Amino acid sequence: MPIFAVTVLGHDRPGIVAEVTEAIADLGGNLEDSSMTLLRGHFAMTLVADIDWPSDVITGRLAPLADGGLGVFVRELPPAAPTVESARFLLSVHGADRPGIVSAVTRRIADLGGNITDLSTRLAGTFYVLSAEVQLPVERADEATEALRAVAAELAVAVHLSPLEDDLL
Amino acid sequence: VTSTVAQQLAQALAALPPGRVREVVRAPHPVLSAPCPHVDPEDPATVELAADLVATMRVSPGCVGLAANQLGVCAHVFSLDVSAHPKTRVHHGAFVLVNAAILAGSRNERAREGCMSVPDFTGEVKRPTRITVSGQLPGTGEQVTITTDAFEARAIGHELDHLAGYLFLDRVAGAHHVYPRKTYQ
């Protein structure tokens, strides 16, 4: 069955998740992974679903949401790449807000072959906080710490990279 | 709580001069990201700082502990008083420790923490809930060792993190474990 990504963005109100997922259920679609949050009060959701209909039919079924002012985007996805084993780290960045913090920090991670697998950022007043999970080849962890120390000094922000532990029971 | 340690902590607290209420520094102030050096516990400046930490902690609603860098002073001193907190089990009343370190920790548990220096966020942090911590008393420099659990252990871990230049934001359990304290409506 084809896999689709459905993204819905816009002014928050009660009922959006119910309406989006009802539309997919009505098409016989099956939800796989999804993520929804409020970003400065705006509704933001992306979900991945198995749906055995072409994308224009899905878009049509979601049209009432779009007509109500929400941004709705439907896109068919290629098969997922196989997952690889690597060490997981928590990247924490915080400091006085300024443009370019996220790009500068994540560029260093990318240059070392690190992959951001989860990220959230928050701004409160002028205080900016980033928390991300990073997959990084274990042998490059020290190098990454050094590179991040340099970028922290350049940006005058605090940057910490620490191993994430899984408690396997 | 062994009576000798409790007595030592209480005597050290009672011997402090009246403290001054000082402003609590908020992130992103750089003093909160700097590791604090050890200081002489008998130095009058350390004693005065200890008194100021207690005075400031006492007037701040909900405050159960303060690290010296939260008052803008880079010195390895913190105050604590979790005695009125509902999550507390073992506690040692109000006390100040200088140059303290955790000797042993176990029973990691996750809980949501807040901080006076990070008033807009909380975060989910895993910390040992049974610890043995050793430090010096302000004024005399006497070395004391405390074994505690539950909320007092968490609070001590939080304060010692401050003194190492870490905020709870650096210890959260994942990318989605920092929460805003205000909601948007």
PDB file of N, CA and C in Angstrom, chain A residues 73-121:
ATOM      1  N   PHE A  73      -1.146  19.552   3.251  1.00  0.00           N
ATOM      2  CA  PHE A  73      -0.239  19.092   2.188  1.00  0.00           C
ATOM      3  C   PHE A  73      -0.176  17.574   2.222  1.00  0.00           C
ATOM      4  N   VAL A  74      -0.325  16.970   1.050  1.00  0.00           N
ATOM      5  CA  VAL A  74      -0.293  15.509   0.950  1.00  0.00           C
ATOM      6  C   VAL A  74       0.815  15.129  -0.017  1.00  0.00           C
ATOM      7  N   ARG A  75       1.644  14.199   0.389  1.00  0.00           N
ATOM      8  CA  ARG A  75       2.741  13.812  -0.489  1.00  0.00           C
ATOM      9  C   ARG A  75       3.049  12.330  -0.328  1.00  0.00           C
ATOM     10  N   GLU A  76       3.160  11.624  -1.481  1.00  0.00           N
ATOM     11  CA  GLU A  76       3.508  10.202  -1.414  1.00  0.00           C
ATOM     12  C   GLU A  76       4.993  10.075  -1.096  1.00  0.00           C
ATOM     13  N   LEU A  77       5.323   9.114  -0.239  1.00  0.00           N
ATOM     14  CA  LEU A  77       6.717   8.949   0.198  1.00  0.00           C
ATOM     15  C   LEU A  77       7.336   7.710  -0.433  1.00  0.00           C
ATOM     16  N   PRO A  78       8.635   7.772  -0.706  1.00  0.00           N
ATOM     17  CA  PRO A  78       9.337   6.568  -1.146  1.00  0.00           C
ATOM     18  C   PRO A  78       9.485   5.616   0.045  1.00  0.00           C
ATOM     19  N   PRO A  79       9.803   4.338  -0.205  1.00  0.00           N
ATOM     20  CA  PRO A  79       9.994   3.412   0.919  1.00  0.00           C
ATOM     21  C   PRO A  79      11.080   3.938   1.859  1.00  0.00           C
ATOM     22  N   ALA A  80      10.896   3.708   3.167  1.00  0.00           N
ATOM     23  CA  ALA A  80      11.850   4.221   4.164  1.00  0.00           C
ATOM     24  C   ALA A  80      13.196   3.523   4.018  1.00  0.00           C
ATOM     25  N   ALA A  81      14.265   4.264   4.269  1.00  0.00           N
ATOM     26  CA  ALA A  81      15.615   3.702   4.249  1.00  0.00           C
ATOM     27  C   ALA A  81      15.782   2.796   5.469  1.00  0.00           C
ATOM     28  N   PRO A  82      16.608   1.756   5.353  1.00  0.00           N
ATOM     29  CA  PRO A  82      16.829   0.918   6.537  1.00  0.00           C
ATOM     30  C   PRO A  82      17.508   1.718   7.642  1.00  0.00           C
ATOM     31  N   THR A  83      17.193   1.399   8.888  1.00  0.00           N
ATOM     32  CA  THR A  83      17.810   2.129  10.005  1.00  0.00           C
ATOM     33  C   THR A  83      19.219   1.601  10.269  1.00  0.00           C
ATOM     34  N   VAL A  84      20.072   2.464  10.756  1.00  0.00           N
ATOM     35  CA  VAL A  84      21.448   2.064  11.068  1.00  0.00           C
ATOM     36  C   VAL A  84      21.693   2.248  12.573  1.00  0.00           C
ATOM     37  N   GLU A  85      22.569   1.431  13.114  1.00  0.00           N
ATOM     38  CA  GLU A  85      22.933   1.515  14.530  1.00  0.00           C
ATOM     39  C   GLU A  85      24.001   2.590  14.719  1.00  0.00           C
ATOM     40  N   SER A  86      23.748   3.535  15.593  1.00  0.00           N
ATOM     41  CA  SER A  86      24.797   4.469  15.995  1.00  0.00           C
ATOM     42  C   SER A  86      24.437   4.995  17.370  1.00  0.00           C
ATOM     43  N   ALA A  87      25.380   5.696  17.985  1.00  0.00           N
ATOM     44  CA  ALA A  87      25.143   6.148  19.348  1.00  0.00           C
ATOM     45  C   ALA A  87      24.187   7.335  19.345  1.00  0.00           C
ATOM     46  N   ARG A  88      23.364   7.430  20.385  1.00  0.00           N
ATOM     47  CA  ARG A  88      22.408   8.532  20.499  1.00  0.00           C
ATOM     48  C   ARG A  88      22.890   9.524  21.543  1.00  0.00           C
ATOM     49  N   PHE A  89      22.754  10.795  21.208  1.00  0.00           N
ATOM     50  CA  PHE A  89      23.171  11.862  22.117  1.00  0.00           C
ATOM     51  C   PHE A  89      22.053  12.876  22.260  1.00  0.00           C
ATOM     52  N   LEU A  90      22.035  13.540  23.398  1.00  0.00           N
ATOM     53  CA  LEU A  90      21.168  14.704  23.557  1.00  0.00           C
ATOM     54  C   LEU A  90      22.021  15.946  23.314  1.00  0.00           C
ATOM     55  N   LEU A  91      21.564  16.775  22.404  1.00  0.00           N
ATOM     56  CA  LEU A  91      22.217  18.056  22.152  1.00  0.00           C
ATOM     57  C   LEU A  91      21.358  19.129  22.797  1.00  0.00           C
ATOM     58  N   SER A  92      21.960  19.891  23.689  1.00  0.00           N
ATOM     59  CA  SER A  92      21.225  20.952  24.357  1.00  0.00           C
ATOM     60  C   SER A  92      21.922  22.280  24.071  1.00  0.00           C
ATOM     61  N   VAL A  93      21.156  23.249  23.621  1.00  0.00           N
ATOM     62  CA  VAL A  93      21.704  24.576  23.311  1.00  0.00           C
ATOM     63  C   VAL A  93      20.782  25.602  23.942  1.00  0.00           C
ATOM     64  N   HIS A  94      21.325  26.557  24.671  1.00  0.00           N
ATOM     65  CA  HIS A  94      20.472  27.643  25.152  1.00  0.00           C
ATOM     66  C   HIS A  94      21.270  28.921  25.292  1.00  0.00           C
ATOM     67  N   GLY A  95      20.565  30.018  25.094  1.00  0.00           N
ATOM     68  CA  GLY A  95      21.243  31.302  25.202  1.00  0.00           C
ATOM     69  C   GLY A  95      20.355  32.433  24.737  1.00  0.00           C
ATOM     70  N   ALA A  96      20.936  33.624  24.665  1.00  0.00           N
ATOM     71  CA  ALA A  96      20.190  34.789  24.204  1.00  0.00           C
ATOM     72  C   ALA A  96      19.835  34.583  22.739  1.00  0.00           C
ATOM     73  N   ASP A  97      18.588  34.879  22.402  1.00  0.00           N
ATOM     74  CA  ASP A  97      18.119  34.633  21.046  1.00  0.00           C
ATOM     75  C   ASP A  97      18.850  35.515  20.042  1.00  0.00           C
ATOM     76  N   ARG A  98      19.173  34.940  18.888  1.00  0.00           N
ATOM     77  CA  ARG A  98      19.738  35.665  17.751  1.00  0.00           C
ATOM     78  C   ARG A  98      19.562  34.783  16.526  1.00  0.00           C
ATOM     79  N   PRO A  99      19.526  35.363  15.340  1.00  0.00           N
ATOM     80  CA  PRO A  99      19.364  34.525  14.153  1.00  0.00           C
ATOM     81  C   PRO A  99      20.602  33.651  13.950  1.00  0.00           C
ATOM     82  N   GLY A 100      20.394  32.421  13.507  1.00  0.00           N
ATOM     83  CA  GLY A 100      21.503  31.577  13.084  1.00  0.00           C
ATOM     84  C   GLY A 100      22.022  30.587  14.091  1.00  0.00           C
ATOM     85  N   ILE A 101      21.435  30.504  15.286  1.00  0.00           N
ATOM     86  CA  ILE A 101      21.934  29.558  16.297  1.00  0.00           C
ATOM     87  C   ILE A 101      21.756  28.120  15.807  1.00  0.00           C
ATOM     88  N   VAL A 102      20.539  27.795  15.382  1.00  0.00           N
ATOM     89  CA  VAL A 102      20.251  26.406  14.993  1.00  0.00           C
ATOM     90  C   VAL A 102      21.094  26.010  13.790  1.00  0.00           C
ATOM     91  N   SER A 103      21.191  26.898  12.814  1.00  0.00           N
ATOM     92  CA  SER A 103      21.950  26.547  11.602  1.00  0.00           C
ATOM     93  C   SER A 103      23.426  26.338  11.929  1.00  0.00           C
ATOM     94  N   ALA A 104      23.992  27.204  12.749  1.00  0.00           N
ATOM     95  CA  ALA A 104      25.421  27.078  13.063  1.00  0.00           C
ATOM     96  C   ALA A 104      25.717  25.789  13.815  1.00  0.00           C
ATOM     97  N   VAL A 105      24.856  25.457  14.768  1.00  0.00           N
ATOM     98  CA  VAL A 105      25.101  24.261  15.585  1.00  0.00           C
ATOM     99  C   VAL A 105      24.864  22.994  14.759  1.00  0.00           C
ATOM    100  N   THR A 106      23.752  22.951  14.032  1.00  0.00           N
ATOM    101  CA  THR A 106      23.432  21.719  13.296  1.00  0.00           C
ATOM    102  C   THR A 106      24.389  21.510  12.118  1.00  0.00           C
ATOM    103  N   ARG A 107      24.950  22.588  11.584  1.00  0.00           N
ATOM    104  CA  ARG A 107      25.948  22.440  10.518  1.00  0.00           C
ATOM    105  C   ARG A 107      27.162  21.664  11.035  1.00  0.00           C
ATOM    106  N   ARG A 108      27.606  21.975  12.257  1.00  0.00           N
ATOM    107  CA  ARG A 108      28.766  21.259  12.818  1.00  0.00           C
ATOM    108  C   ARG A 108      28.453  19.778  12.973  1.00  0.00           C
ATOM    109  N   ILE A 109      27.230  19.502  13.418  1.00  0.00           N
ATOM    110  CA  ILE A 109      26.807  18.099  13.589  1.00  0.00           C
ATOM    111  C   ILE A 109      26.806  17.379  12.236  1.00  0.00           C
ATOM    112  N   ALA A 110      26.247  18.052  11.232  1.00  0.00           N
ATOM    113  CA  ALA A 110      26.148  17.441   9.902  1.00  0.00           C
ATOM    114  C   ALA A 110      27.535  17.184   9.326  1.00  0.00           C
ATOM    115  N   ASP A 111      28.447  18.136   9.517  1.00  0.00           N
ATOM    116  CA  ASP A 111      29.799  17.989   8.961  1.00  0.00           C
ATOM    117  C   ASP A 111      30.528  16.790   9.566  1.00  0.00           C
ATOM    118  N   LEU A 112      30.103  16.349  10.750  1.00  0.00           N
ATOM    119  CA  LEU A 112      30.739  15.182  11.385  1.00  0.00           C
ATOM    120  C   LEU A 112      29.964  13.895  11.113  1.00  0.00           C
ATOM    121  N   GLY A 113      28.999  13.975  10.206  1.00  0.00           N
ATOM    122  CA  GLY A 113      28.234  12.777   9.866  1.00  0.00           C
ATOM    123  C   GLY A 113      27.130  12.488  10.862  1.00  0.00           C
ATOM    124  N   GLY A 114      26.830  13.450  11.735  1.00  0.00           N
ATOM    125  CA  GLY A 114      25.764  13.256  12.718  1.00  0.00           C
ATOM    126  C   GLY A 114      24.409  13.525  12.090  1.00  0.00           C
ATOM    127  N   ASN A 115      23.405  12.812  12.559  1.00  0.00           N
ATOM    128  CA  ASN A 115      22.052  12.972  12.033  1.00  0.00           C
ATOM    129  C   ASN A 115      21.113  13.403  13.153  1.00  0.00           C
ATOM    130  N   ILE A 116      20.385  14.504  12.919  1.00  0.00           N
ATOM    131  CA  ILE A 116      19.378  14.951  13.894  1.00  0.00           C
ATOM    132  C   ILE A 116      18.143  14.080  13.698  1.00  0.00           C
ATOM    133  N   THR A 117      17.719  13.374  14.735  1.00  0.00           N
ATOM    134  CA  THR A 117      16.551  12.503  14.597  1.00  0.00           C
ATOM    135  C   THR A 117      15.317  13.072  15.301  1.00  0.00           C
ATOM    136  N   ASP A 118      15.504  14.069  16.110  1.00  0.00           N
ATOM    137  CA  ASP A 118      14.373  14.676  16.805  1.00  0.00           C
ATOM    138  C   ASP A 118      14.839  16.042  17.291  1.00  0.00           C
ATOM    139  N   LEU A 119      13.978  17.015  17.183  1.00  0.00           N
ATOM    140  CA  LEU A 119      14.422  18.355  17.566  1.00  0.00           C
ATOM    141  C   LEU A 119      13.232  19.188  18.015  1.00  0.00           C
ATOM    142  N   SER A 120      13.424  19.971  19.048  1.00  0.00           N
ATOM    143  CA  SER A 120      12.422  20.986  19.368  1.00  0.00           C
ATOM    144  C   SER A 120      13.147  22.227  19.856  1.00  0.00           C
ATOM    145  N   THR A 121      12.593  23.364  19.550  1.00  0.00           N
ATOM    146  CA  THR A 121      13.170  24.613  20.040  1.00  0.00           C
ATOM    147  C   THR A 121      12.048  25.453  20.631  1.00  0.00           C
TER     148      THR A 121
END
